[in-house]
Every structure is written in structure tokens, then in C-alpha cells.
mmCIF file of C-alpha atoms in Angstrom:
data_model
loop_
_atom_site.group_PDB
_atom_site.id
_atom_site.type_symbol
_atom_site.label_atom_id
_atom_site.label_comp_id
_atom_site.label_asym_id
_atom_site.label_seq_id
_atom_site.Cartn_x
_atom_site.Cartn_y
_atom_site.Cartn_z
ATOM 1 C CA UNK J 1 35.147 -7.288 -26.606
ATOM 2 C CA UNK J 2 31.774 -8.265 -25.781
ATOM 3 C CA UNK J 3 29.129 -6.635 -27.996
ATOM 4 C CA UNK J 4 26.322 -4.823 -26.289
ATOM 5 C CA UNK J 5 23.268 -3.874 -27.900
ATOM 6 C CA UNK J 6 23.317 0.062 -28.515
ATOM 7 C CA UNK J 7 19.827 0.168 -27.631
ATOM 8 C CA UNK J 8 20.285 -0.776 -24.038
ATOM 9 C CA UNK J 9 21.749 3.002 -23.153
ATOM 10 C CA UNK J 10 19.104 4.410 -25.754
ATOM 11 C CA UNK J 11 16.395 2.815 -23.652
ATOM 12 C CA UNK J 12 18.122 3.651 -20.193
ATOM 13 C CA UNK J 13 18.345 7.328 -21.064
ATOM 14 C CA UNK J 14 14.448 7.189 -21.753
ATOM 15 C CA UNK J 15 13.651 5.683 -18.479
ATOM 16 C CA UNK J 16 13.169 7.764 -15.621
ATOM 17 C CA UNK J 17 16.487 6.360 -14.143
ATOM 18 C CA UNK J 18 14.399 5.837 -10.471
ATOM 19 C CA UNK J 19 15.788 2.423 -9.914
ATOM 20 C CA UNK J 20 12.947 1.729 -7.904
ATOM 21 C CA UNK J 21 12.357 -1.955 -8.686
ATOM 22 C CA UNK J 22 8.549 -1.676 -9.172
ATOM 23 C CA UNK J 23 9.228 -3.531 -12.517
ATOM 24 C CA UNK J 24 10.697 -6.522 -10.666
ATOM 25 C CA UNK J 25 14.203 -5.590 -11.792
ATOM 26 C CA UNK J 26 17.211 -4.599 -9.854
ATOM 27 C CA UNK J 27 17.126 -1.097 -11.747
ATOM 28 C CA UNK J 28 16.363 0.608 -14.889
ATOM 29 C CA UNK J 29 19.030 -0.543 -17.028
ATOM 30 C CA UNK J 30 18.182 -4.110 -16.175
ATOM 31 C CA UNK J 31 14.544 -3.338 -17.157
ATOM 32 C CA UNK J 32 15.802 -2.117 -20.624
ATOM 33 C CA UNK J 33 17.769 -5.433 -21.316
ATOM 34 C CA UNK J 34 14.598 -7.181 -20.519
ATOM 35 C CA UNK J 35 12.702 -5.115 -22.663
ATOM 36 C CA UNK J 36 14.931 -5.759 -25.699
ATOM 37 C CA UNK J 37 14.701 -9.607 -25.002
ATOM 38 C CA UNK J 38 11.161 -9.150 -24.898
ATOM 39 C CA UNK J 39 10.746 -10.604 -21.479
ATOM 40 C CA UNK J 40 8.703 -7.521 -20.168
ATOM 41 C CA UNK J 41 6.350 -4.979 -22.270
ATOM 42 C CA UNK J 42 7.256 -1.202 -21.808
ATOM 43 C CA UNK J 43 4.058 -0.630 -19.748
ATOM 44 C CA UNK J 44 5.663 -2.718 -16.938
ATOM 45 C CA UNK J 45 7.750 0.312 -15.827
ATOM 46 C CA UNK J 46 5.052 2.116 -14.078
ATOM 47 C CA UNK J 47 7.204 5.345 -13.433
ATOM 48 C CA UNK J 48 7.365 6.378 -17.061
ATOM 49 C CA UNK J 49 4.893 9.276 -18.323
ATOM 50 C CA UNK J 50 2.683 8.760 -21.262
ATOM 51 C CA UNK J 51 5.434 10.488 -23.525
ATOM 52 C CA UNK J 52 8.107 8.496 -22.079
ATOM 53 C CA UNK J 53 6.291 5.129 -22.349
ATOM 54 C CA UNK J 54 5.451 5.950 -25.936
ATOM 55 C CA UNK J 55 8.974 6.831 -26.805
ATOM 56 C CA UNK J 56 10.186 3.561 -25.324
ATOM 57 C CA UNK J 57 8.024 1.662 -27.194
ATOM 58 C CA UNK J 58 8.744 3.375 -30.906
ATOM 59 C CA UNK J 59 12.451 2.976 -30.145
ATOM 60 C CA UNK J 60 11.671 -0.784 -29.543
ATOM 61 C CA UNK J 61 9.361 -1.365 -32.202
ATOM 62 C CA UNK J 62 6.548 -2.625 -29.844
ATOM 63 C CA UNK J 63 3.278 -2.005 -28.576
ATOM 64 C CA UNK J 64 3.293 -0.227 -25.208
ATOM 65 C CA UNK J 65 1.076 -3.289 -23.618
ATOM 66 C CA UNK J 66 -0.993 -2.608 -20.526
ATOM 67 C CA UNK J 67 -0.357 -3.200 -17.044
ATOM 68 C CA UNK J 68 -2.942 -3.401 -14.231
ATOM 69 C CA UNK J 69 -2.329 -0.280 -12.118
ATOM 70 C CA UNK J 70 -1.574 -1.417 -8.542
ATOM 71 C CA UNK J 71 -1.243 1.041 -5.380
ATOM 72 C CA UNK J 72 -0.159 0.431 -1.782
ATOM 73 C CA UNK J 73 -2.900 0.290 0.660
ATOM 74 C CA UNK J 74 -2.724 0.738 4.387
ATOM 75 C CA UNK J 75 -4.267 -1.981 6.541
ATOM 76 C CA UNK J 76 -4.871 0.231 9.663
ATOM 77 C CA UNK J 77 -7.208 2.845 10.319
ATOM 78 C CA UNK J 78 -6.271 3.472 14.074
ATOM 79 C CA UNK J 79 -5.045 7.197 14.054
ATOM 80 C CA UNK J 80 -4.493 8.980 17.278
ATOM 81 C CA UNK J 81 -8.175 9.848 17.293
ATOM 82 C CA UNK J 82 -9.344 6.333 17.776
ATOM 83 C CA UNK J 83 -6.613 4.344 18.971
ATOM 84 C CA UNK J 84 -5.867 4.104 22.675
ATOM 85 C CA UNK J 85 -2.061 5.324 23.668
ATOM 86 C CA UNK J 86 -0.791 3.302 26.518
ATOM 87 C CA UNK J 87 2.596 5.076 26.996
ATOM 88 C CA UNK J 88 4.469 8.053 25.138
ATOM 89 C CA UNK J 89 7.414 6.846 23.056
ATOM 90 C CA UNK J 90 10.608 9.357 23.435
ATOM 91 C CA UNK J 91 13.074 7.556 21.213
ATOM 92 C CA UNK J 92 14.355 7.763 17.816
ATOM 93 C CA UNK J 93 11.791 8.939 15.421
ATOM 94 C CA UNK J 94 11.435 5.813 13.384
ATOM 95 C CA UNK J 95 8.749 3.166 13.503
ATOM 96 C CA UNK J 96 11.060 0.383 13.254
ATOM 97 C CA UNK J 97 13.153 1.808 16.217
ATOM 98 C CA UNK J 98 9.781 2.189 18.190
ATOM 99 C CA UNK J 99 8.673 -1.389 17.369
ATOM 100 C CA UNK J 100 11.851 -2.853 18.222
ATOM 101 C CA UNK J 101 11.813 -0.880 21.785
ATOM 102 C CA UNK J 102 8.187 -0.880 23.085
ATOM 103 C CA UNK J 103 5.963 -0.830 20.091
ATOM 104 C CA UNK J 104 5.432 2.712 19.877
ATOM 105 C CA UNK J 105 2.907 3.172 22.834
ATOM 106 C CA UNK J 106 -0.105 2.108 21.464
ATOM 107 C CA UNK J 107 -2.606 -0.321 22.790
ATOM 108 C CA UNK J 108 -2.749 -2.275 19.720
ATOM 109 C CA UNK J 109 0.157 -4.432 19.113
ATOM 110 C CA UNK J 110 -0.888 -4.466 15.276
ATOM 111 C CA UNK J 111 -1.486 -0.836 14.838
ATOM 112 C CA UNK J 112 0.367 1.892 12.795
ATOM 113 C CA UNK J 113 3.071 3.756 14.787
ATOM 114 C CA UNK J 114 2.892 6.631 12.752
ATOM 115 C CA UNK J 115 6.511 7.828 12.706
ATOM 116 C CA UNK J 116 6.512 7.930 9.226
ATOM 117 C CA UNK J 117 9.050 5.482 7.861
ATOM 118 C CA UNK J 118 6.926 4.599 4.982
ATOM 119 C CA UNK J 119 6.850 8.443 4.085
ATOM 120 C CA UNK J 120 10.464 8.499 4.382
ATOM 121 C CA UNK J 121 10.989 5.357 1.909
ATOM 122 C CA UNK J 122 8.820 6.819 -0.786
ATOM 123 C CA UNK J 123 10.888 8.494 -3.555
ATOM 124 C CA UNK J 124 7.750 9.379 -5.420
ATOM 125 C CA UNK J 125 5.849 11.755 -3.053
ATOM 126 C CA UNK J 126 3.027 9.560 -2.657
ATOM 127 C CA UNK J 127 2.774 9.179 1.007
ATOM 128 C CA UNK J 128 1.805 12.066 3.217
ATOM 129 C CA UNK J 129 0.982 11.952 7.127
ATOM 130 C CA UNK J 130 -2.662 13.073 8.491
ATOM 131 C CA UNK J 131 -2.757 15.019 11.544
ATOM 132 C CA UNK J 132 -4.027 11.619 13.461
ATOM 133 C CA UNK J 133 -0.597 9.973 12.594
ATOM 134 C CA UNK J 134 -1.591 7.718 9.524
ATOM 135 C CA UNK J 135 -0.252 7.633 6.319
ATOM 136 C CA UNK J 136 -2.263 8.597 3.257
ATOM 137 C CA UNK J 137 -1.273 7.050 -0.382
ATOM 138 C CA UNK J 138 -1.793 9.072 -3.148
ATOM 139 C CA UNK J 139 -2.843 6.772 -5.961
ATOM 140 C CA UNK J 140 -1.794 9.142 -8.713
ATOM 141 C CA UNK J 141 1.902 9.269 -7.515
ATOM 142 C CA UNK J 142 1.932 5.533 -6.450
ATOM 143 C CA UNK J 143 4.068 3.468 -8.410
ATOM 144 C CA UNK J 144 3.654 0.148 -6.670
ATOM 145 C CA UNK J 145 7.513 0.115 -6.084
ATOM 146 C CA UNK J 146 7.140 -1.817 -2.771
ATOM 147 C CA UNK J 147 9.579 0.541 -0.646
ATOM 148 C CA UNK J 148 6.767 1.191 1.776
ATOM 149 C CA UNK J 149 5.747 -2.385 2.101
ATOM 150 C CA UNK J 150 9.667 -3.275 2.957
ATOM 151 C CA UNK J 151 9.579 -0.147 5.262
ATOM 152 C CA UNK J 152 6.735 -0.904 7.687
ATOM 153 C CA UNK J 153 8.121 -2.958 10.414
ATOM 154 C CA UNK J 154 4.209 -4.414 11.083
ATOM 155 C CA UNK J 155 3.385 -5.261 7.522
ATOM 156 C CA UNK J 156 0.493 -2.903 7.320
ATOM 157 C CA UNK J 157 1.170 -2.012 3.811
ATOM 158 C CA UNK J 158 0.243 -4.104 0.775
ATOM 159 C CA UNK J 159 0.227 -3.796 -2.979
ATOM 160 C CA UNK J 160 -3.029 -4.423 -4.748
ATOM 161 C CA UNK J 161 -4.958 -3.693 -7.985
ATOM 162 C CA UNK J 162 -6.387 -0.327 -7.951
ATOM 163 C CA UNK J 163 -9.891 -1.829 -9.163
ATOM 164 C CA UNK J 164 -9.852 -3.482 -5.842
ATOM 165 C CA UNK J 165 -12.425 -1.609 -3.687
ATOM 166 C CA UNK J 166 -13.027 -3.754 -0.514
ATOM 167 C CA UNK J 167 -10.457 -3.492 2.560
ATOM 168 C CA UNK J 168 -9.910 -4.432 5.676
ATOM 169 C CA UNK J 169 -8.575 -1.759 7.463
ATOM 170 C CA UNK J 170 -7.250 -3.762 10.698
ATOM 171 C CA UNK J 171 -4.837 -6.422 11.643
ATOM 172 C CA UNK J 172 -5.757 -6.819 15.302
ATOM 173 C CA UNK J 173 -6.258 -10.420 16.091
ATOM 174 C CA UNK J 174 -8.120 -9.928 19.271
ATOM 175 C CA UNK J 175 -11.928 -10.157 19.180
ATOM 176 C CA UNK J 176 -14.928 -8.558 20.580
ATOM 177 C CA UNK J 177 -14.406 -5.839 23.273
ATOM 178 C CA UNK J 178 -10.707 -6.990 23.699
ATOM 179 C CA UNK J 179 -10.135 -5.727 20.207
ATOM 180 C CA UNK J 180 -12.178 -2.343 20.619
ATOM 181 C CA UNK J 181 -11.050 -1.484 23.703
ATOM 182 C CA UNK J 182 -7.549 -0.521 22.312
ATOM 183 C CA UNK J 183 -9.089 0.865 19.119
ATOM 184 C CA UNK J 184 -12.401 1.726 18.058
ATOM 185 C CA UNK J 185 -11.807 1.102 14.559
ATOM 186 C CA UNK J 186 -10.564 -2.273 15.154
ATOM 187 C CA UNK J 187 -12.465 -5.574 13.458
ATOM 188 C CA UNK J 188 -14.357 -7.081 16.517
ATOM 189 C CA UNK J 189 -14.746 -10.295 14.650
ATOM 190 C CA UNK J 190 -18.752 -9.836 14.824
ATOM 191 C CA UNK J 191 -19.259 -11.716 11.326
ATOM 192 C CA UNK J 192 -21.841 -9.143 9.577
ATOM 193 C CA UNK J 193 -19.483 -8.494 6.561
ATOM 194 C CA UNK J 194 -19.009 -12.484 6.297
ATOM 195 C CA UNK J 195 -22.916 -12.755 6.177
ATOM 196 C CA UNK J 196 -23.508 -9.831 4.112
ATOM 197 C CA UNK J 197 -20.819 -10.352 1.490
ATOM 198 C CA UNK J 198 -21.442 -12.796 -1.410
ATOM 199 C CA UNK J 199 -20.829 -16.585 0.156
ATOM 200 C CA UNK J 200 -17.233 -17.201 0.249
ATOM 201 C CA UNK J 201 -15.783 -13.717 -0.450
ATOM 202 C CA UNK J 202 -14.954 -12.859 3.168
ATOM 203 C CA UNK J 203 -14.367 -15.308 5.994
ATOM 204 C CA UNK J 204 -13.016 -14.979 9.632
ATOM 205 C CA UNK J 205 -9.571 -16.311 10.392
ATOM 206 C CA UNK J 206 -7.898 -15.786 14.100
ATOM 207 C CA UNK J 207 -10.674 -13.117 14.808
ATOM 208 C CA UNK J 208 -10.197 -11.164 11.683
ATOM 209 C CA UNK J 209 -12.261 -10.690 8.282
ATOM 210 C CA UNK J 210 -10.308 -11.762 5.424
ATOM 211 C CA UNK J 211 -11.180 -11.149 1.765
ATOM 212 C CA UNK J 212 -10.424 -13.693 -0.901
ATOM 213 C CA UNK J 213 -9.245 -11.484 -3.588
ATOM 214 C CA UNK J 214 -9.569 -14.480 -5.973
ATOM 215 C CA UNK J 215 -13.264 -13.981 -5.924
ATOM 216 C CA UNK J 216 -12.999 -10.305 -5.999
ATOM 217 C CA UNK J 217 -15.643 -9.806 -9.044
ATOM 218 C CA UNK J 218 -18.123 -10.827 -6.037
ATOM 219 C CA UNK J 219 -17.191 -7.851 -4.137
ATOM 220 C CA UNK J 220 -20.253 -5.268 -3.073
ATOM 221 C CA UNK J 221 -20.398 -2.414 -0.838
ATOM 222 C CA UNK J 222 -23.265 -4.263 0.943
ATOM 223 C CA UNK J 223 -20.302 -6.014 2.736
ATOM 224 C CA UNK J 224 -19.376 -2.817 4.770
ATOM 225 C CA UNK J 225 -23.376 -1.692 5.604
ATOM 226 C CA UNK J 226 -23.311 -3.201 9.148
ATOM 227 C CA UNK J 227 -19.818 -3.062 10.111
ATOM 228 C CA UNK J 228 -20.019 -1.318 13.559
ATOM 229 C CA UNK J 229 -16.519 0.077 13.537
ATOM 230 C CA UNK J 230 -15.862 0.838 10.059
ATOM 231 C CA UNK J 231 -13.004 -1.595 9.958
ATOM 232 C CA UNK J 232 -14.077 -2.845 6.556
ATOM 233 C CA UNK J 233 -14.557 -0.038 3.812
ATOM 234 C CA UNK J 234 -15.007 0.582 0.283
ATOM 235 C CA UNK J 235 -12.294 2.214 -1.391
ATOM 236 C CA UNK J 236 -12.546 4.321 -4.730
ATOM 237 C CA UNK J 237 -9.251 5.975 -5.574
ATOM 238 C CA UNK J 238 -7.271 7.034 -2.057
ATOM 239 C CA UNK J 239 -8.052 5.693 1.161
ATOM 240 C CA UNK J 240 -10.305 8.145 3.265
ATOM 241 C CA UNK J 241 -9.801 8.356 7.111
ATOM 242 C CA UNK J 242 -12.019 10.548 9.318
ATOM 243 C CA UNK J 243 -9.298 13.345 9.335
ATOM 244 C CA UNK J 244 -8.615 14.698 6.027
ATOM 245 C CA UNK J 245 -5.976 17.361 7.112
ATOM 246 C CA UNK J 246 -2.454 16.291 5.682
ATOM 247 C CA UNK J 247 0.404 17.798 7.602
ATOM 248 C CA UNK J 248 3.851 18.823 5.891
ATOM 249 C CA UNK J 249 6.752 17.202 7.770
ATOM 250 C CA UNK J 250 10.425 16.535 7.367
ATOM 251 C CA UNK J 251 9.471 13.028 6.187
ATOM 252 C CA UNK J 252 7.723 14.181 3.276
#
């Protein structure tokens, strides 16, 4: 008989049982085993509430530790109010299906399709769809599990530390009027944010403003002041789009 540490079951019972993978392990039991080995600190499970975290740490006889909170951010602001619709999509209600067939009908080939694959994938009720067809992430519920990142066929979600406030909400690689002709919220590669930010923080790559998050301590709201399309924004808490009305749907 192979001996197994009895604390594995005890710790597994304390864990939420979500098996979401946010900790980097295949499931909660694997996380419990890693915690016993000392490979992780209890706080690396971002789903546990404060009470569960305290109980988990006490059971192990260790400090709970601290982990920088990360949240999912959407790199697109092209809702139906600002993005040009070139065709009407009538297929399966799925972003992946729409992208595979026709791109979903938007004029911007990089823009959010808005059929809620991300919201369907989220098991923590952290994503709701706005009435303009953009997913809105609730940082309080987001556990950085990565499911929305995987679900988006256009790679429009990224996980980043919540303390990062400067975000480019666009992936359009066109420049100037070519970009804004398909979405009025697109980055038009004007370069004003590059000029207004601390030197080296932002650069233009393939017609798109790119932030160097290794230098994020230099970030400042001044970088967004002259953006003509609001493609680059300063975010504190949830990303806020022009439309604040969230709609209930079967996806959520």
C-alpha cells in the first residue's frame, strides 16, 4: 500500500473544488499536494474566501502568503455603437463559430464578435455582456482562471495585475483612417500617447500602441489625454465602456 499524506484530503475539503486551474495546477487536489510540499503558498488559490484561506494556512501551519491580484482585461472597445457592421451573421451563437465562418460580420477583423463565448466559459459569474455586445469583467469576481483567455478565438483577453491601469483597448493593425473607418474606437497610430507618456513606456508596433509593462511604474494618466479615439484608457477597477447597461442572457 502506498502511503498518502492524510492532510491532502483535509486540505482538498477546504478548497472550493472549482478545479479552475487559476493556480497553475490541474485541480484542487493537485494544489493541496503542492501546498504540502511547500511548492506554493495558500494565497495562490485565488478562489478561496478569507475564511477558507485562513483555515487552509492553519491546517498546514504556514503563513497564507500574498499573491498579486490579476484580472482579465479586454483588448477591444469596439461595441456595436462604434464598430462598423459589414454583414449580418446568422450562424451558431458562438464567437468561435462566427470567426471560423465569416468573422462575425464586423468590419474590424480584430474586434470582439460579442457572442459571449467568454461569459459562457466563466464559472465565477465575472463576465456579463453589455447591450453593445462587449463583455464586461467584474474584478471582484474574477479569479484569473484563464478560461476566458482560452475561449476567445481572437485572443482579446489577457490576464494582468489589477494595479496596471494603462490599457490599449484595441488590436486593429490598420493605421489612420483605415482603422477608424471600421471602428471609431480603434487606435489610429497617431503616436500621441507615445509622445505624452514617459519615454520608453509606449511604442508603436505595426500600427498599434504597445505598452511595456516591465516599466509600468512609469505609467501616468497623461498618456491618454490626447488620444483622439479613446483607444488607450486609464482603468481603475472594472473597464468602463460608454454603455453601462448590462443585459441578462442565457450565457450568464
